[in-house]
CSV table of C-alpha atoms and ligand atoms in Angstrom, one decimal:
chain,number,residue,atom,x,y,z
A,579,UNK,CA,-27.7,101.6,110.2
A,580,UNK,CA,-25.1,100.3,107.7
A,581,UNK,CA,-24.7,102.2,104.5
A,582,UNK,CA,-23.8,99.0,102.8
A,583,UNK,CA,-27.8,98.1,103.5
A,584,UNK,CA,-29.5,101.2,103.8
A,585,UNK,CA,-29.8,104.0,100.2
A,586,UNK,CA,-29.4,107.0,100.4
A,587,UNK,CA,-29.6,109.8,98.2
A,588,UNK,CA,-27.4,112.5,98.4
A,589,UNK,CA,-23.9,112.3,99.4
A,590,UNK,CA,-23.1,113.8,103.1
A,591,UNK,CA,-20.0,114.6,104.9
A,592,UNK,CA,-18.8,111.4,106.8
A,593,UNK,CA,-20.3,109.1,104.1
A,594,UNK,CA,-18.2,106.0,102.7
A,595,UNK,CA,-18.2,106.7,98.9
A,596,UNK,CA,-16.8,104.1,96.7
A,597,UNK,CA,-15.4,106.0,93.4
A,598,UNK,CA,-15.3,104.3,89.9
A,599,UNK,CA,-12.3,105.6,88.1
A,600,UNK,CA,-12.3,102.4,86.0
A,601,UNK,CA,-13.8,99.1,85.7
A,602,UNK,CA,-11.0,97.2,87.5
A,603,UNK,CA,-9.9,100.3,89.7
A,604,UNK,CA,-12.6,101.3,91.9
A,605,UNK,CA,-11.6,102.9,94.9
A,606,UNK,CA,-13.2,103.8,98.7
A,607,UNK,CA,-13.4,107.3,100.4
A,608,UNK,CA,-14.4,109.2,103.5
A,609,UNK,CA,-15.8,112.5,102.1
A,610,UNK,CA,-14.1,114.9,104.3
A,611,UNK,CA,-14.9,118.8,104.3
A,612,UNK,CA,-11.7,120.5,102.3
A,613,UNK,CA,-9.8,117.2,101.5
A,614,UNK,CA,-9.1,116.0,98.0
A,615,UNK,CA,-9.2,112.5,96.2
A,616,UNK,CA,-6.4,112.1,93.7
A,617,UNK,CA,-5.9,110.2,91.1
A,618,UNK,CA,-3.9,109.8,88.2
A,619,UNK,CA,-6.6,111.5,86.1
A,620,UNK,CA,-6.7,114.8,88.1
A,621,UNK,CA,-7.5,115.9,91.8
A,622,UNK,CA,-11.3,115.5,92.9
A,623,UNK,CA,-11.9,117.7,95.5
A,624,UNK,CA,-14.3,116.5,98.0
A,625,UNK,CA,-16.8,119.7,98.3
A,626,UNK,CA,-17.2,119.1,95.1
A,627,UNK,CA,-19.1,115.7,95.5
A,628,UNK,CA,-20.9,116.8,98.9
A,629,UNK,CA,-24.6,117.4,97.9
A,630,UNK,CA,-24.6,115.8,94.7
A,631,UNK,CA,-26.0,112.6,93.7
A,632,UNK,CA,-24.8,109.0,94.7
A,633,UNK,CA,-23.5,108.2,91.2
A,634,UNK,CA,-23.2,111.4,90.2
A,635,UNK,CA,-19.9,112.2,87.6
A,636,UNK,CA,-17.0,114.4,89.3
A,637,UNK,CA,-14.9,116.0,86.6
A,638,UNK,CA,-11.8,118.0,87.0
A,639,UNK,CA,-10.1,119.7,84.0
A,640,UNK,CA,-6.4,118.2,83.4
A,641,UNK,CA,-3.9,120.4,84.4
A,642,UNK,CA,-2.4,122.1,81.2
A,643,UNK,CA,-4.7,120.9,78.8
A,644,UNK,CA,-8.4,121.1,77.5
A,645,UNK,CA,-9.3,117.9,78.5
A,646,UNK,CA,-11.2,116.5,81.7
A,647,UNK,CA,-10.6,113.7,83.6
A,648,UNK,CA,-13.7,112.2,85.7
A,649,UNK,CA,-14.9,109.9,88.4
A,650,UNK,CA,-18.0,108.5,89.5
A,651,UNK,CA,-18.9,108.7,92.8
A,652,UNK,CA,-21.0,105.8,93.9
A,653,UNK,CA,-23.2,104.3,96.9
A,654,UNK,CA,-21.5,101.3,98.6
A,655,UNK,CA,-23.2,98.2,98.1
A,656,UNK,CA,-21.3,94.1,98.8
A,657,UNK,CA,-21.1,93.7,95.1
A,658,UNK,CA,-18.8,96.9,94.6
A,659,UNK,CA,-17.1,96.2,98.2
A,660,UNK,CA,-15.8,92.8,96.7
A,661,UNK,CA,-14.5,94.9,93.6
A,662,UNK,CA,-12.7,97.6,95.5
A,663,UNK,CA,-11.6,96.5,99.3
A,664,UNK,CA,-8.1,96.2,100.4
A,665,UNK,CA,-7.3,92.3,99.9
A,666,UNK,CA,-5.6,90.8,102.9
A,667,UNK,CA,-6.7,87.5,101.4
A,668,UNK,CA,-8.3,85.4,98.7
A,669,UNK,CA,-11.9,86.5,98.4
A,670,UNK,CA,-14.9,84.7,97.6
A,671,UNK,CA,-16.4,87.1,94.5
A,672,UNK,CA,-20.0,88.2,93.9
A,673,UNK,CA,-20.9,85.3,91.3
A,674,UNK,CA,-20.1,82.4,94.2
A,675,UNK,CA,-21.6,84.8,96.8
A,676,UNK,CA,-24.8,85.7,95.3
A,677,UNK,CA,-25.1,81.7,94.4
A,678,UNK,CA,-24.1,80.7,97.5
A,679,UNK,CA,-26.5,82.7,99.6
A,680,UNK,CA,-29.6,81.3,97.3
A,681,UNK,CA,-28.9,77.5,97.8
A,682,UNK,CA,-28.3,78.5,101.6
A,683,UNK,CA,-31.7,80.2,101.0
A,684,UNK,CA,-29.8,83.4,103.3
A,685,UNK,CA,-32.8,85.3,104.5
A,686,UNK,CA,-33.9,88.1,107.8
A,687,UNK,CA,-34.9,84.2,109.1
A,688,UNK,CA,-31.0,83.5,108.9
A,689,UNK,CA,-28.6,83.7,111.8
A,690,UNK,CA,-24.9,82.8,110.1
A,691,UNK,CA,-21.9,81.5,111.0
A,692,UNK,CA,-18.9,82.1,108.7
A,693,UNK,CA,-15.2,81.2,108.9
A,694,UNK,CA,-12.6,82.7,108.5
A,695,UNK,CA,-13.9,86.0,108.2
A,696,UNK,CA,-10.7,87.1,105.7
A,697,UNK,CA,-11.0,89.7,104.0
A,698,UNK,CA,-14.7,90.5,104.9
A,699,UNK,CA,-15.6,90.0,101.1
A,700,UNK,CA,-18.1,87.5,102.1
A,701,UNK,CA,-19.3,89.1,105.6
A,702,UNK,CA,-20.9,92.5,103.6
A,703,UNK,CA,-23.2,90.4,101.8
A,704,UNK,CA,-24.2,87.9,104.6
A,705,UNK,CA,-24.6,91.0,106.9
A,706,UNK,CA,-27.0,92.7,104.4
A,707,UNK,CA,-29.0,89.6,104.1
A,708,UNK,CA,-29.3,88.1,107.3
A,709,UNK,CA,-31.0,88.1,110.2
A,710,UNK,CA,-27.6,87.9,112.1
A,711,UNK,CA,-23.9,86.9,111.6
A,712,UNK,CA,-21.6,85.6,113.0
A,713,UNK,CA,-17.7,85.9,111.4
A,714,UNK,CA,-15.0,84.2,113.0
A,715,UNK,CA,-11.1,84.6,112.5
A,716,UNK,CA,-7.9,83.1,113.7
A,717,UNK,CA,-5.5,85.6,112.5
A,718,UNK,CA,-5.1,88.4,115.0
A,719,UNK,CA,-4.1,91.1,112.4
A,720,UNK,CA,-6.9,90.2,110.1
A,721,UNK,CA,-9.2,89.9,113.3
A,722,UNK,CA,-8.1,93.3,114.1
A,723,UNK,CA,-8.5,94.2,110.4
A,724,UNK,CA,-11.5,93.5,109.9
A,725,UNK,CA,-13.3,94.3,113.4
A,726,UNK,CA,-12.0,97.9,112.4
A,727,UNK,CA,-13.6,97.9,108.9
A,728,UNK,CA,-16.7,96.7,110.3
A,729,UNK,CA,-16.6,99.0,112.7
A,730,UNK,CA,-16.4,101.7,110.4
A,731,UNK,CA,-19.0,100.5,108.0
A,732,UNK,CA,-21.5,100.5,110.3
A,733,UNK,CA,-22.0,96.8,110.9
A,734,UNK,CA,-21.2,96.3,114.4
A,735,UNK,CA,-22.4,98.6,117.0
A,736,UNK,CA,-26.0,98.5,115.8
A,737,UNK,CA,-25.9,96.4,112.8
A,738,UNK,CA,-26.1,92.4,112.5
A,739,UNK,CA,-22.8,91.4,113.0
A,740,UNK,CA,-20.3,90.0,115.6
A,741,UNK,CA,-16.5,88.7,115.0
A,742,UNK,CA,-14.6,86.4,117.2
A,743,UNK,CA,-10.7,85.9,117.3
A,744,UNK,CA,-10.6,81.8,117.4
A,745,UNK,CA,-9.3,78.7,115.4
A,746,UNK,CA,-12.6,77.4,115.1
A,747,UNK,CA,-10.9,74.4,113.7
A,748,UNK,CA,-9.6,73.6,117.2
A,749,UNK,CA,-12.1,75.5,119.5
A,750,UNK,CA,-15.5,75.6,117.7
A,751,UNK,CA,-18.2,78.2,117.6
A,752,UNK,CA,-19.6,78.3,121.2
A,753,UNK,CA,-18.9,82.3,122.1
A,754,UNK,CA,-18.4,82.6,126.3
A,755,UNK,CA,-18.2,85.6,127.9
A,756,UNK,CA,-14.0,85.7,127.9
A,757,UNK,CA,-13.7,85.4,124.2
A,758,UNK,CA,-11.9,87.8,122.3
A,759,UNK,CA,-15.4,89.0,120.4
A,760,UNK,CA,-17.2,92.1,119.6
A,761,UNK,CA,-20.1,89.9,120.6
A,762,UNK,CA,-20.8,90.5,124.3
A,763,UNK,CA,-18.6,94.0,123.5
A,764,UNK,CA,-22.2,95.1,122.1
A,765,UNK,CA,-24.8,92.5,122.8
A,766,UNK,CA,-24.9,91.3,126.2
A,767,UNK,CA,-26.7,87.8,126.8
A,768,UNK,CA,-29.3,87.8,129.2
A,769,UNK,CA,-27.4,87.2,132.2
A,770,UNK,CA,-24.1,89.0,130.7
A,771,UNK,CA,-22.1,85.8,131.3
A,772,UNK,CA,-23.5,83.1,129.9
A,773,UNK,CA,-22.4,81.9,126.3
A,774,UNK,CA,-23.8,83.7,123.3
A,775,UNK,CA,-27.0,82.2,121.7
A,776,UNK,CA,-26.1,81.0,118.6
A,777,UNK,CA,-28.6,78.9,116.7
A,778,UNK,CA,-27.2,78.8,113.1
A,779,UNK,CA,-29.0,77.7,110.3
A,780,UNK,CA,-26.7,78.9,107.8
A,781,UNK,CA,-23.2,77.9,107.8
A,782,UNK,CA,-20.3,78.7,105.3
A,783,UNK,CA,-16.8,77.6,106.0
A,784,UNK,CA,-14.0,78.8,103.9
A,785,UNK,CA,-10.9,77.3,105.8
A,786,UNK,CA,-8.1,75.5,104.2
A,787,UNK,CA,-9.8,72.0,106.5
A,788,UNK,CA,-13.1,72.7,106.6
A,789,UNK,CA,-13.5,69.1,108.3
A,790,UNK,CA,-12.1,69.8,110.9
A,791,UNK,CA,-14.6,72.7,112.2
A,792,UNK,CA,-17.5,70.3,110.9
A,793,UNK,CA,-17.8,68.4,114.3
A,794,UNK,CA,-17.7,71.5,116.4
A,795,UNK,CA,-21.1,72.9,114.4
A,796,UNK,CA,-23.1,70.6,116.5
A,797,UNK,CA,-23.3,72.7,119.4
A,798,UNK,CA,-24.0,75.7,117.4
A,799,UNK,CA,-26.7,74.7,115.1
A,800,UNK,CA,-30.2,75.5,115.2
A,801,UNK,CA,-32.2,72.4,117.1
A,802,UNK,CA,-35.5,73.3,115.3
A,803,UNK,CA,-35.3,74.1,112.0
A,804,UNK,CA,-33.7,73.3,108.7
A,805,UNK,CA,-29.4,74.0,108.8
A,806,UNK,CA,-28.0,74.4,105.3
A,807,UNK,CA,-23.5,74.5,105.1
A,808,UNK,CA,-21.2,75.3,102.3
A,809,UNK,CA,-17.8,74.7,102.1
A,810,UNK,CA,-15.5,76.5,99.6
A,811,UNK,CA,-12.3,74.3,98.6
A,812,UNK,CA,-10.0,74.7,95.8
A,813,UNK,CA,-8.7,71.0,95.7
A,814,UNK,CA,-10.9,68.0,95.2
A,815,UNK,CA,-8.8,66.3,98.1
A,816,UNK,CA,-10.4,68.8,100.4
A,817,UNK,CA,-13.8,68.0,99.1
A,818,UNK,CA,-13.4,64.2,99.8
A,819,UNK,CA,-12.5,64.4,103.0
A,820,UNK,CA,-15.0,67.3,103.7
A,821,UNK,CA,-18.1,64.9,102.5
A,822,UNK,CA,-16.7,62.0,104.6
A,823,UNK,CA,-17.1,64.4,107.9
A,824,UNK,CA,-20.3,65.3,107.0
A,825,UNK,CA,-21.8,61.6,106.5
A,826,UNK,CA,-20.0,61.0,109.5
A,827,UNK,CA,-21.8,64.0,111.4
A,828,UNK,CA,-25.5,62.7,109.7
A,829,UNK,CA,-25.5,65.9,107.3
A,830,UNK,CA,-27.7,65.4,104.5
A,831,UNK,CA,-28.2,66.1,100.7
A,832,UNK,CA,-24.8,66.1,99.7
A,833,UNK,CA,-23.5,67.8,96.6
A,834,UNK,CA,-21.0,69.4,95.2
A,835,UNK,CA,-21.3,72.3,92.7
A,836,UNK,CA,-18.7,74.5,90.5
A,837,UNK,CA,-19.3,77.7,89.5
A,838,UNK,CA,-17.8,78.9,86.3
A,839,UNK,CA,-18.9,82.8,85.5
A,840,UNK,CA,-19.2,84.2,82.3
A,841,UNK,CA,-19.7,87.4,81.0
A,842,UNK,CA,-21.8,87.5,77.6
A,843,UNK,CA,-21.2,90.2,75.5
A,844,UNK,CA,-24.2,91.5,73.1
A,845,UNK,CA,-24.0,93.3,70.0
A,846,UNK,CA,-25.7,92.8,66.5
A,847,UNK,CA,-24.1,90.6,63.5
A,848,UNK,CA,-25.7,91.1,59.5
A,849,UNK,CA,-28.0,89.0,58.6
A,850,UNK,CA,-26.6,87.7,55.7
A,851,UNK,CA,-28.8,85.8,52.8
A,852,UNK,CA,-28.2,82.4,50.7
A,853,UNK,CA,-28.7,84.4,47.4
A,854,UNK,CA,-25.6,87.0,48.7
A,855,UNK,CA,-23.3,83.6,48.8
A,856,UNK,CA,-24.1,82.6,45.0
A,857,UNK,CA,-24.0,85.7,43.9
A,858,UNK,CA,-20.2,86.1,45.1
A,859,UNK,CA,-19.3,83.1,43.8
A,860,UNK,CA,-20.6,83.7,40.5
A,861,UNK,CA,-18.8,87.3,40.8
A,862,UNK,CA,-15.6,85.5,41.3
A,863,UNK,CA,-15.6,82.8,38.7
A,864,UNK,CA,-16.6,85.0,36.0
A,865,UNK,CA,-13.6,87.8,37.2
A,866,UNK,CA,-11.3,84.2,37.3
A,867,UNK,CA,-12.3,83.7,33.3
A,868,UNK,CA,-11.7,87.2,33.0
A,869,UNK,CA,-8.6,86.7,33.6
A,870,UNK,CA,-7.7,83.6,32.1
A,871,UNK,CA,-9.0,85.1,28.7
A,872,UNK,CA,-7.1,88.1,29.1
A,873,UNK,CA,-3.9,86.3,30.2
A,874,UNK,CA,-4.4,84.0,26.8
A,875,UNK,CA,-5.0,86.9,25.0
A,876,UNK,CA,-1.6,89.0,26.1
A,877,UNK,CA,0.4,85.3,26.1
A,878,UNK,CA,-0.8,85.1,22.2
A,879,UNK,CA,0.1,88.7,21.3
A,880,UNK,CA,3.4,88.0,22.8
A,881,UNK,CA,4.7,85.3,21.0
A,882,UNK,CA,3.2,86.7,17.4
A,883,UNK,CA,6.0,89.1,18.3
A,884,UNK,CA,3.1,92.1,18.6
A,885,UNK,CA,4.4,95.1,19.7
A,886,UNK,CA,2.1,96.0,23.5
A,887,UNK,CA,1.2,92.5,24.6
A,888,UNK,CA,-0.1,94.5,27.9
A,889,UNK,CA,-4.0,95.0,28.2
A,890,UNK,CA,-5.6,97.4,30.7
A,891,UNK,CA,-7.2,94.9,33.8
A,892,UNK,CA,-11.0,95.5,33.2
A,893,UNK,CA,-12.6,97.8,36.3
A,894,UNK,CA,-14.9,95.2,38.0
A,895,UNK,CA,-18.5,96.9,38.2
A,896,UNK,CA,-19.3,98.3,41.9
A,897,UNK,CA,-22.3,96.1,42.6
A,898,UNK,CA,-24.9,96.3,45.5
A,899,UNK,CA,-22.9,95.9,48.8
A,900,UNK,CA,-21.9,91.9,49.3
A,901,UNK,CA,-21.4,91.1,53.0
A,902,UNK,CA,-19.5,87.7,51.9
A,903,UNK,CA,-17.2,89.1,49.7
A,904,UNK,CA,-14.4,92.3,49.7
A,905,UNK,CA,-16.3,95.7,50.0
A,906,UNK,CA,-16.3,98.8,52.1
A,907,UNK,CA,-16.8,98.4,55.8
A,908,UNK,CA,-20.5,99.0,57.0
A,909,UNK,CA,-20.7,100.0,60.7
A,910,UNK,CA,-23.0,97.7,63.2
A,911,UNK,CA,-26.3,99.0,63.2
A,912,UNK,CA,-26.2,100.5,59.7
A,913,UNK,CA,-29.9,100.8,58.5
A,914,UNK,CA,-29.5,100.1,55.4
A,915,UNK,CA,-28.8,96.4,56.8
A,916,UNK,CA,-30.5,93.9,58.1
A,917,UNK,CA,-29.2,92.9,62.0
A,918,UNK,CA,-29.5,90.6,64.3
A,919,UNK,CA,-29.0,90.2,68.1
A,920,UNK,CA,-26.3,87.7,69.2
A,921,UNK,CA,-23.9,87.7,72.1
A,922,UNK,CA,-20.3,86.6,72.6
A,923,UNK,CA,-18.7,85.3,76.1
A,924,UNK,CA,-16.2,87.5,77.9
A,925,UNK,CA,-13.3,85.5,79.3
A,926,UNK,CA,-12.8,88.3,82.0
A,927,UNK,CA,-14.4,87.7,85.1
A,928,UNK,CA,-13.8,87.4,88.6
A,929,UNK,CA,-14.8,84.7,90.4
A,930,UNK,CA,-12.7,82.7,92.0
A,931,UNK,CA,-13.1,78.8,91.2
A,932,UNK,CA,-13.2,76.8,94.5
A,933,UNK,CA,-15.3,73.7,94.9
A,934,UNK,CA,-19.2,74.3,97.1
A,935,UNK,CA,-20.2,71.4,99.0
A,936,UNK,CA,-23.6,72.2,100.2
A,937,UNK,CA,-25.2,69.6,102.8
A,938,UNK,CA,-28.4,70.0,105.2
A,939,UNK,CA,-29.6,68.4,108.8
A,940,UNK,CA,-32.4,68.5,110.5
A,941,UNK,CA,-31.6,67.9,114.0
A,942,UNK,CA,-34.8,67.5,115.5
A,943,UNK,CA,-37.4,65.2,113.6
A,944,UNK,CA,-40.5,65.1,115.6
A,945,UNK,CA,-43.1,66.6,114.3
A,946,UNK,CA,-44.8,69.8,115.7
A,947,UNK,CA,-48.4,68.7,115.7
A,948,UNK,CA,-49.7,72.1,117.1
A,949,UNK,CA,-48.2,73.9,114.3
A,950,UNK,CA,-49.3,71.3,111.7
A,951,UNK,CA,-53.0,71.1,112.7
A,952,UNK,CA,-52.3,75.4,112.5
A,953,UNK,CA,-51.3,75.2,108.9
A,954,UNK,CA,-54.0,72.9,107.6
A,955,UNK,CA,-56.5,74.4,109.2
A,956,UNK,CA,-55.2,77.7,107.9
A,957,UNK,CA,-55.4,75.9,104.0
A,958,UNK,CA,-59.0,74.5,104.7
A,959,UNK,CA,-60.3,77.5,105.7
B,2386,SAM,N1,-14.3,84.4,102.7
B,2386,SAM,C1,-13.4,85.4,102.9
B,2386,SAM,C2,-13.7,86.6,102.0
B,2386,SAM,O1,-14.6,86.5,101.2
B,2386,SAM,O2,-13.0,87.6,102.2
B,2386,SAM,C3,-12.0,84.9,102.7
B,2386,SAM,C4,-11.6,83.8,103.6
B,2386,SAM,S1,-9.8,83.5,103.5
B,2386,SAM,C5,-9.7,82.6,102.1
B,2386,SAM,C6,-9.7,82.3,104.8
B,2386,SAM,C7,-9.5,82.9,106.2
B,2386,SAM,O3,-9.7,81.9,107.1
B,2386,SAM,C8,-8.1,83.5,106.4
B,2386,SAM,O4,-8.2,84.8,106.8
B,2386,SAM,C9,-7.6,82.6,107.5
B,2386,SAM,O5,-6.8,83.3,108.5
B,2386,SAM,C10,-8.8,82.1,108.2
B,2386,SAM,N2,-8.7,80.8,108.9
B,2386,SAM,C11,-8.0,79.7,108.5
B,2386,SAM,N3,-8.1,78.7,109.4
B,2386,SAM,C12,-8.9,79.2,110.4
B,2386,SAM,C13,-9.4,78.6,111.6
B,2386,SAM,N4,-9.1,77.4,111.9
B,2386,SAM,N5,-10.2,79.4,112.4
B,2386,SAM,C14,-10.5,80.7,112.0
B,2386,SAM,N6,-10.1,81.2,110.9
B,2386,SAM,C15,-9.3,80.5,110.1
């Protein structure tokens, strides 16, 4: 069983731990017996995390000083994968991901085809998901790459997954028996020869000419039930000519959907009253007469030739704390105030804005009158 799909509570040797030094520096390790994780903010050994918690704070005093410096130690998951892995490519990020797998309702039900396989951002999350997946790459190094980090993240031998090296573009899907694949490496066919079952009904294809694999699906694609695609492209050129291929190869309910992430920060803002406003405007046109009278005042002395035309500026009364005027800082949350809850959008996030074109087919249209006459009967009773 994967650790990316399966909690646990205590952190074992062998375990893949995914330490949170900061929010954009998040980095995996092996906890090994007697080995030690450094960082810039001190040297974490790893005996020191075995037996604890998953999340559990690691803190190691700074050498020379009083202070610590700390670490979280935390249990892998897709979402903190994304965050942390080792980019050998662009990556699709959590907010397309998570969307992406709702509209393709991704489900145990779902066997998946994905290409190319990349960095494996995506694959993690399919593969906790699904029912099965399978990833497929072109690039022998990030084959290689990847088939390793599955490998060692439990997904492959008796997880969910399968990778194949192959242009999909030019080949298609259809897995034999001489492909370069973990596929029939850990899951024989039937007959051990034959080509692999596939029967997608989830597709996503993140290739720089999606439209080119679009034609090869047909062979792969689930015959009885509902198939949902996506297709992730930067350039709007890429979606045109990916929406022609799919009207071409009768895929259905068309669309086209950006996702733009935002972060919405919350904190509390005064509430601030109509009666505060007057009252600081009354404040500051009787201070400006004030001051015109005084001014008048020193101006006349001075030209009656009187000897100290300078007058002392009048202190100006502290008054009850005005929120629209000049005054000492109050700190959010003060209770003397009253507050209100409002948020603010974060700029910073990560989510890389491609264009999803999401389509459906339904290859076969006859109805199954054995499992209708099932279901109503099921609703009448
Ligand atoms: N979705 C991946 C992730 O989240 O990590 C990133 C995919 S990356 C942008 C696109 C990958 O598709 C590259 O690794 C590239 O080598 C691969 N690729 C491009 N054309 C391909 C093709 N015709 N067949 C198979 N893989 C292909």
């Amino acid at each position: 069983m994967s650790q990316f799909s399966e909690y646990k509570d205590l952190i074992q040797a062998g375990d893949l731990a995914l330490a949170w030094i900061s929010r954009d520096n998040i980095k995996p390790v092996r906890i090994t017996p007697g080995a030690t994780f450094n960082t810039r903010y001190g040297s974490f050994p790893h005996d020191d995390m075995i037996g604890k918690p998953f999340g559990s704070q690691i803190a190691v005093r700074t050498r020379g000083s009083n202070k610590f410096g700390f670490i979280h130690v935390l249990q892998p998951t897709p979402e903190l994968w994304t965050l942390s892995l080792p980019h050998r490519t662009q990556i699709v990020y959590t907010p397309d991901s998570s969307y992406i797998m709702q509209r393709l309702q991704c489900s145990p039900h779902s066997r998946v085809i994905e290409a190319g396989t990349g960095s494996g951002s995506f694959t993690h999350a399919f593969a906790r998901s699904a029912g099965f997946v399978f990833s497929y790459e072109f690039h022998e190094v990030r084959y290689g790459q990847a088939k390793q980090e599955f490998e060692d993240h439990g997904l492959l031998r008796d997880g969910n997954l399968a990778i194949t090296h192959r242009d999909v573009c030019q080949d298609g899907f259809a897995i034999g028996k001489n492909d370069t694949t973990t596929f029939f490496e850990n899951l024989q066919s039937d007959d051990g020869v034959s080509p692999a079952k596939i029967d997608a009904n989830v597709v996503f294809l993140d290739l720089p000419a999606p439209w080119t694999a679009i034609p090869h699906l047909e062979e792969v694609i689930s015959q009885d039930s509902k198939v949902s695609v996506c297709c992730f492209s930067p350039c709007i050129e890429q979606v045109d000519k990916t929406v022609e291929m799919l009207e071409k190869h009768g895929w259905v309910d068309i669309e086209m959907v950006e996702i733009q992430g935002k972060q919405y920060e919350s904190r509390r803002q005064m509430v601030r009253h109509l009666d505060h406003a007057l009252q600081r405007l009354r404040d500051v046109r009787e201070r400006k007469q004030i001051g015109l009278e005084r001014r008048k005042r020193m101006f006349n002395k001075l030209i009656s030739d009187q000897e100290e035309p300078y007058e002392e500026r009048p202190e100006t009364p502290k008054t009850e704390y005005n929120p629209f005027g000049k005054g000492s800082r109050v700190k959010e949350g003060d209770t003397g105030f009253k507050w209100k809850e409002v948020s603010k959008v974060e700029s910073e996030i990560k989510s890389h804005t491609s264009y999803l074109t999401f389509a459906s087919k339904i290859v076969e249209k006859t109805r199954d009158e054995t499992l209708v006459t099932k279901i109503t009967d099921q609703e009448r009773e």
